CSV table of C-alpha atoms in Angstrom, one decimal:
chain,number,residue,atom,x,y,z
A,1,MET,CA,100.9,43.3,-35.4
A,2,THR,CA,102.3,46.3,-37.3
A,3,VAL,CA,105.6,46.9,-39.1
A,4,ASP,CA,105.5,50.7,-39.4
A,5,ASN,CA,103.1,53.6,-39.1
A,6,ASN,CA,101.7,53.0,-42.5
A,7,SER,CA,101.0,49.3,-42.2
A,8,LEU,CA,97.5,48.0,-41.5
A,9,THR,CA,96.8,45.9,-38.5
A,10,THR,CA,95.9,42.4,-39.8
A,11,GLU,CA,94.1,41.3,-36.7
A,12,PHE,CA,92.0,42.9,-34.0
A,13,ILE,CA,91.1,41.6,-30.5
A,14,LEU,CA,87.5,41.9,-29.4
A,15,THR,CA,87.5,42.7,-25.7
A,16,GLY,CA,83.7,43.3,-25.3
A,17,PHE,CA,83.1,40.9,-22.3
A,18,ALA,CA,86.7,40.3,-21.2
A,19,ASN,CA,86.2,42.3,-18.1
A,20,HIS,CA,83.7,39.8,-16.7
A,21,PRO,CA,85.5,36.4,-16.8
A,22,ASP,CA,83.5,35.1,-13.9
A,23,LEU,CA,80.2,35.6,-15.9
A,24,LYS,CA,81.4,34.1,-19.2
A,25,THR,CA,79.5,30.7,-18.7
A,26,LEU,CA,76.3,32.5,-17.7
A,27,LEU,CA,76.6,35.0,-20.6
A,28,PHE,CA,77.4,32.2,-23.0
A,29,ALA,CA,74.3,30.4,-22.0
A,30,VAL,CA,72.1,33.5,-22.1
A,31,PHE,CA,73.3,34.6,-25.6
A,32,SER,CA,73.2,31.1,-26.9
A,33,ALA,CA,69.6,30.9,-25.9
A,34,ILE,CA,68.9,34.3,-27.5
A,35,TYR,CA,70.6,33.2,-30.7
A,36,LEU,CA,68.7,29.9,-30.9
A,37,ILE,CA,65.3,31.5,-30.2
A,38,THR,CA,66.1,34.4,-32.7
A,39,MET,CA,67.0,32.0,-35.5
A,40,VAL,CA,64.0,29.6,-34.9
A,41,GLY,CA,61.6,32.6,-34.5
A,42,ASN,CA,62.7,34.5,-37.6
A,43,LEU,CA,63.4,31.6,-40.0
A,44,GLY,CA,60.2,29.9,-38.8
A,45,LEU,CA,58.3,33.1,-39.6
A,46,VAL,CA,60.0,33.3,-43.1
A,47,ALA,CA,59.1,29.6,-43.7
A,48,LEU,CA,55.5,30.1,-42.5
A,49,ILE,CA,54.9,33.1,-44.8
A,50,TYR,CA,56.6,31.3,-47.8
A,51,MET,CA,54.5,28.1,-47.4
A,52,GLU,CA,51.1,29.7,-46.6
A,53,ARG,CA,49.5,31.2,-49.7
A,54,ARG,CA,47.1,33.2,-47.5
A,55,LEU,CA,50.0,35.2,-46.2
A,56,HIS,CA,51.3,36.1,-49.7
A,57,THR,CA,50.2,39.7,-49.2
A,58,PRO,CA,52.4,42.9,-49.2
A,59,MET,CA,52.3,43.2,-45.4
A,60,TYR,CA,53.5,39.6,-44.9
A,61,ILE,CA,56.1,39.8,-47.7
A,62,PHE,CA,57.6,42.8,-46.0
A,63,LEU,CA,57.4,41.0,-42.7
A,64,GLY,CA,59.1,37.9,-44.1
A,65,ASN,CA,62.0,40.0,-45.5
A,66,LEU,CA,62.3,41.9,-42.2
A,67,ALA,CA,62.6,38.5,-40.4
A,68,LEU,CA,65.2,37.4,-42.9
A,69,MET,CA,67.3,40.5,-42.3
A,70,ASP,CA,66.9,40.0,-38.5
A,71,ALA,CA,68.3,36.5,-38.9
A,72,CYS,CA,71.2,37.9,-41.0
A,73,CYS,CA,72.0,40.5,-38.3
A,74,SER,CA,72.1,37.8,-35.6
A,75,CYS,CA,74.2,35.5,-37.8
A,76,ALA,CA,76.7,38.3,-38.5
A,77,ILE,CA,77.3,39.0,-34.8
A,78,THR,CA,76.5,36.1,-32.4
A,79,PRO,CA,78.6,33.1,-33.6
A,80,LYS,CA,81.9,35.0,-33.2
A,81,MET,CA,80.8,36.5,-29.9
A,82,LEU,CA,79.9,33.0,-28.5
A,83,GLU,CA,83.3,31.7,-29.8
A,84,ASN,CA,85.2,34.5,-28.0
A,85,PHE,CA,83.7,33.6,-24.6
A,86,PHE,CA,86.0,30.6,-24.4
A,87,SER,CA,88.7,31.7,-26.9
A,88,GLU,CA,92.3,32.4,-25.6
A,89,ASP,CA,93.1,35.3,-28.1
A,90,ARG,CA,89.6,36.7,-29.1
A,91,THR,CA,91.1,37.7,-32.4
A,92,ILE,CA,89.3,38.6,-35.6
A,93,SER,CA,91.1,39.2,-38.9
A,94,LEU,CA,90.7,42.5,-40.8
A,95,TYR,CA,88.7,40.9,-43.5
A,96,GLU,CA,86.4,39.1,-41.1
A,97,CYS,CA,86.0,42.4,-39.3
A,98,MET,CA,84.9,44.1,-42.5
A,99,ALA,CA,82.6,41.3,-43.5
A,100,GLN,CA,81.0,41.3,-40.1
A,101,PHE,CA,80.3,45.0,-40.3
A,102,TYR,CA,79.1,44.7,-43.9
A,103,PHE,CA,76.4,42.2,-43.1
A,104,LEU,CA,75.3,44.1,-40.0
A,105,CYS,CA,75.0,47.3,-41.9
A,106,LEU,CA,73.2,45.6,-44.8
A,107,ALA,CA,70.6,44.1,-42.3
A,108,GLU,CA,70.1,47.4,-40.4
A,109,THR,CA,69.8,49.5,-43.6
A,110,ALA,CA,67.4,47.1,-45.3
A,111,ASP,CA,65.4,46.9,-42.1
A,112,SER,CA,65.0,50.7,-42.1
A,113,PHE,CA,63.5,50.7,-45.6
A,114,LEU,CA,61.3,47.6,-45.0
A,115,LEU,CA,59.8,49.2,-41.8
A,116,ALA,CA,59.1,52.4,-43.9
A,117,ALA,CA,57.5,50.2,-46.6
A,118,MET,CA,55.3,48.5,-43.9
A,119,ALA,CA,54.3,51.9,-42.6
A,120,TYR,CA,53.2,52.9,-46.1
A,121,ASP,CA,51.3,49.6,-46.5
A,122,ARG,CA,49.4,50.2,-43.2
A,123,TYR,CA,48.6,53.8,-44.4
A,124,VAL,CA,47.1,52.5,-47.6
A,125,ALA,CA,45.2,49.7,-45.8
A,126,ILE,CA,43.6,52.1,-43.3
A,127,CYS,CA,43.3,55.4,-45.2
A,128,SER,CA,42.4,54.0,-48.6
A,129,PRO,CA,41.1,50.4,-48.1
A,130,LEU,CA,39.0,50.4,-51.3
A,131,GLN,CA,42.0,51.3,-53.4
A,132,TYR,CA,44.4,49.0,-51.5
A,133,HIS,CA,45.0,46.4,-54.3
A,134,THR,CA,45.5,49.2,-56.8
A,135,MET,CA,47.8,51.4,-54.7
A,136,MET,CA,49.7,48.5,-53.1
A,137,SER,CA,50.0,46.1,-56.0
A,138,LYS,CA,52.2,43.0,-56.0
A,139,LYS,CA,54.6,44.7,-58.5
A,140,LEU,CA,55.0,47.7,-56.2
A,141,CYS,CA,55.6,45.4,-53.2
A,142,ILE,CA,58.4,43.6,-55.0
A,143,GLN,CA,59.8,46.9,-56.2
A,144,MET,CA,59.9,48.3,-52.7
A,145,THR,CA,61.5,45.1,-51.3
A,146,THR,CA,64.1,45.1,-54.1
A,147,GLU,CA,65.0,48.8,-53.5
A,148,SER,CA,65.4,48.0,-49.7
A,149,TYR,CA,68.0,45.4,-50.6
A,150,ILE,CA,69.8,47.7,-53.1
A,151,ALA,CA,70.0,50.5,-50.6
A,152,GLY,CA,71.0,47.9,-47.9
A,153,ASN,CA,74.0,47.0,-50.0
A,154,ILE,CA,75.0,50.4,-51.2
A,155,HIS,CA,75.4,51.8,-47.7
A,156,PRO,CA,77.8,49.1,-46.3
A,157,ILE,CA,79.8,49.1,-49.6
A,158,VAL,CA,80.6,52.8,-49.2
A,159,GLU,CA,81.3,52.5,-45.4
A,160,VAL,CA,83.6,49.4,-45.8
A,161,GLY,CA,85.4,51.0,-48.8
A,162,LEU,CA,86.1,54.1,-46.6
A,163,LEU,CA,87.3,51.9,-43.8
A,164,PHE,CA,90.2,50.8,-46.0
A,165,ARG,CA,91.6,54.3,-46.1
A,166,LEU,CA,92.3,54.1,-42.4
A,167,THR,CA,95.5,52.7,-40.9
A,168,PHE,CA,95.5,51.1,-37.4
A,169,CYS,CA,99.1,51.6,-36.2
A,170,GLY,CA,98.4,51.7,-32.5
A,171,SER,CA,96.3,49.5,-30.2
A,172,HIS,CA,94.5,46.7,-32.0
A,173,GLN,CA,92.0,46.0,-29.2
A,174,ILE,CA,88.4,46.8,-30.0
A,175,ASN,CA,86.4,47.5,-26.9
A,176,HIS,CA,83.3,45.8,-28.3
A,177,PHE,CA,81.9,42.3,-29.0
A,178,PHE,CA,81.8,42.8,-32.8
A,179,CYS,CA,83.4,45.1,-35.4
A,180,ASP,CA,81.5,48.3,-35.6
A,181,VAL,CA,82.6,51.5,-37.2
A,182,LEU,CA,82.8,53.7,-34.1
A,183,PRO,CA,85.3,51.5,-32.2
A,184,LEU,CA,87.3,51.2,-35.4
A,185,TYR,CA,87.4,55.0,-35.8
A,186,ARG,CA,88.8,55.2,-32.2
A,187,LEU,CA,91.7,52.9,-33.1
A,188,SER,CA,92.7,54.7,-36.3
A,189,CYS,CA,95.9,56.7,-36.4
A,190,VAL,CA,94.5,58.5,-39.4
A,191,ASP,CA,91.9,61.3,-38.8
A,192,PRO,CA,88.6,59.5,-39.4
A,193,TYR,CA,86.8,62.8,-40.2
A,194,ILE,CA,85.9,61.8,-43.7
A,195,ASN,CA,84.5,58.5,-42.5
A,196,GLU,CA,82.5,60.2,-39.7
A,197,LEU,CA,81.2,62.7,-42.2
A,198,MET,CA,80.1,60.0,-44.7
A,199,LEU,CA,78.6,57.9,-41.9
A,200,PHE,CA,76.6,60.9,-40.7
A,201,ILE,CA,75.5,61.8,-44.2
A,202,MET,CA,74.5,58.2,-45.3
A,203,ALA,CA,73.1,57.0,-42.0
A,204,GLY,CA,71.4,60.3,-41.4
A,205,SER,CA,69.9,60.2,-45.0
A,206,VAL,CA,68.6,56.7,-44.5
A,207,LEU,CA,67.2,57.5,-41.1
A,208,ASN,CA,65.7,60.9,-42.1
A,209,PHE,CA,64.0,59.5,-45.2
A,210,THR,CA,62.6,56.3,-43.6
A,211,VAL,CA,61.6,58.0,-40.3
A,212,ALA,CA,59.8,60.7,-42.4
A,213,VAL,CA,57.9,58.1,-44.3
A,214,VAL,CA,56.9,56.4,-41.1
A,215,LEU,CA,55.9,59.7,-39.3
A,216,ILE,CA,53.9,61.0,-42.3
A,217,SER,CA,52.2,57.6,-42.7
A,218,TYR,CA,51.2,57.5,-39.0
A,219,PHE,CA,50.0,61.1,-39.1
A,220,TYR,CA,47.4,60.2,-41.7
A,221,ILE,CA,46.7,56.8,-40.1
A,222,LEU,CA,46.0,58.4,-36.7
A,223,PHE,CA,43.9,61.2,-38.3
A,224,THR,CA,41.8,58.6,-40.1
A,225,ILE,CA,41.4,56.4,-37.0
A,226,PHE,CA,40.3,59.3,-34.8
A,227,THR,CA,37.7,60.5,-37.4
A,228,MET,CA,36.1,57.0,-37.4
A,229,LYS,CA,32.7,56.9,-35.8
A,230,SER,CA,32.8,53.3,-34.8
A,231,LYS,CA,34.7,52.4,-31.7
A,232,GLU,CA,35.1,48.9,-33.0
A,233,GLY,CA,36.6,50.2,-36.2
A,234,ARG,CA,39.0,52.4,-34.3
A,235,GLY,CA,40.1,49.5,-32.1
A,236,LYS,CA,40.6,47.2,-35.0
A,237,ALA,CA,42.6,49.8,-37.0
A,238,LEU,CA,44.8,50.6,-34.0
A,239,SER,CA,45.5,46.9,-33.3
A,240,THR,CA,46.7,46.4,-36.9
A,241,CYS,CA,49.3,49.2,-36.4
A,242,ALA,CA,50.3,48.5,-32.8
A,243,SER,CA,52.9,45.8,-33.6
A,244,HIS,CA,54.6,47.8,-36.3
A,245,PHE,CA,54.6,51.0,-34.3
A,246,LEU,CA,56.2,49.2,-31.3
A,247,SER,CA,58.9,47.6,-33.5
A,248,VAL,CA,59.6,50.9,-35.3
A,249,SER,CA,60.0,52.8,-32.0
A,250,ILE,CA,62.4,50.3,-30.5
A,251,PHE,CA,64.5,50.0,-33.7
A,252,TYR,CA,64.8,53.7,-34.7
A,253,GLY,CA,65.2,54.8,-31.1
A,254,SER,CA,68.3,52.6,-30.5
A,255,LEU,CA,69.9,53.4,-33.9
A,256,LEU,CA,69.4,57.2,-33.4
A,257,PHE,CA,70.9,57.0,-30.0
A,258,MET,CA,73.9,54.9,-31.3
A,259,TYR,CA,75.0,56.7,-34.4
A,260,THR,CA,73.5,60.2,-34.3
A,261,ARG,CA,74.0,61.3,-30.7
A,262,PRO,CA,76.5,64.1,-30.1
A,263,ASN,CA,80.0,63.0,-29.4
A,264,ALA,CA,79.2,59.4,-30.3
A,265,LEU,CA,82.8,58.8,-31.2
A,266,ASN,CA,84.0,59.6,-27.7
A,267,GLU,CA,81.4,57.7,-25.7
A,268,GLY,CA,82.6,54.1,-26.1
A,269,ASN,CA,81.3,53.0,-22.8
A,270,LYS,CA,77.7,53.3,-24.0
A,271,ASP,CA,78.3,51.3,-27.2
A,272,ILE,CA,78.1,47.8,-25.9
A,273,LEU,CA,74.8,48.1,-24.0
A,274,VAL,CA,73.0,49.9,-26.9
A,275,ALA,CA,74.5,47.5,-29.5
A,276,ILE,CA,73.3,44.4,-27.5
A,277,PHE,CA,69.8,45.9,-27.8
A,278,TYR,CA,69.7,46.6,-31.5
A,279,THR,CA,71.8,43.6,-32.7
A,280,LEU,CA,70.5,40.9,-30.4
A,281,ILE,CA,67.3,41.9,-28.6
A,282,ILE,CA,65.4,43.5,-31.4
A,283,PRO,CA,65.8,40.5,-33.8
A,284,LEU,CA,64.7,38.3,-30.9
A,285,LEU,CA,61.6,40.3,-30.1
A,286,ASN,CA,60.3,41.1,-33.7
A,287,PRO,CA,58.9,37.6,-34.5
A,288,PHE,CA,57.0,37.6,-31.2
A,289,ILE,CA,55.8,41.2,-31.5
A,290,TYR,CA,54.4,40.5,-35.0
A,291,SER,CA,53.2,36.9,-34.5
A,292,LEU,CA,51.6,37.1,-31.0
A,293,ARG,CA,49.6,40.2,-31.9
A,294,ASN,CA,48.5,38.9,-35.3
A,295,LYS,CA,45.4,36.7,-35.4
A,296,GLU,CA,46.0,35.6,-39.0
A,297,VAL,CA,49.5,34.3,-38.2
A,298,ILE,CA,48.2,32.6,-35.0
A,299,ASN,CA,45.4,31.0,-36.9
A,300,VAL,CA,47.8,29.6,-39.6
A,301,ILE,CA,50.0,28.2,-36.9
A,302,LYS,CA,47.0,26.6,-35.1
A,303,ARG,CA,45.9,25.1,-38.4
A,304,ILE,CA,49.3,23.6,-39.1
A,305,MET,CA,49.5,22.2,-35.6
A,306,LYS,CA,46.0,20.6,-36.0
A,307,LYS,CA,47.1,19.1,-39.3
A,308,ARG,CA,50.2,17.6,-37.8
A,309,LYS,CA,48.2,16.3,-34.8
A,310,LEU,CA,45.7,14.7,-37.2
A,311,CYS,CA,48.5,13.1,-39.3
A,312,SER,CA,50.1,11.7,-36.2
A,313,ILE,CA,46.8,10.2,-35.0
A,314,LEU,CA,46.2,8.7,-38.5
A,315,LYS,CA,49.7,7.2,-38.4
A,316,GLN,CA,49.0,5.6,-35.1
A,317,VAL,CA,45.6,4.3,-36.2
A,318,SER,CA,46.7,2.8,-39.6
A,319,PRO,CA,49.1,0.1,-38.1
A,320,LEU,CA,46.2,-1.0,-35.8
A,321,GLU,CA,43.9,-1.5,-38.8
A,322,LYS,CA,46.5,-3.6,-40.5
């Protein structure tokens, strides 16, 4: 794989599930089902929000983009992982590896900013309902969404650019099911201190800023809710935030544990389990967390199903009339 100490490894071997050959068929079936449900759930939610004008509001625009990024995250990881269950060599080229990490980092960074934008949207809706359309205008919504994608692209561009300063002159086996930065740092024969420092600064900045926005928003939301006199009003306000708060807790909790825990570089045995959670399980759960607890989305789905049922009945009746 390498010619000398200064040459780059051109291929890596993903050994994430190689230690469980007897479970590969079961794991393939489970992860295939997760991938299928994730794509149907997220892309279905995107299509539903796009087609239904009633859902063209800031909250649902953010939600649609969040679902799109979840689908992107799943697409970046799962197809190669499924292929490797029955592959002889389990190899991934250097450029495939960089592309895989790029799209994963794009999705996770954009998700962070979108979740923060959704927290601000909930803050305005609950704390300043009469000023909602002024404070949360369509222009601001588009601007916040665009900035989420810009930040989402800047972060992986920097990280991938810094990865090319490393040389991999030793083992080319990545103890993971996808190309993440921490396993790559462990394979480098160049000190990855600069990479680690930039990862800590950039990922830490993204997490600190977006978590701060979420926490400040929820501080004011909870203060407003608990000062409400009506129990019904409190219950309704809490229910509108429950889905978002659950999603935020799961997402940020797993990312904080993965990338900002002490000695993260030396604890490779914990990577796979945590990575499965934030790359596969969270994108799977998000459409259900938001849809099943959202009456408006459920009502739209019911109305579409009724229309389709009515159309099928009319199609069956029309031949009989002829």
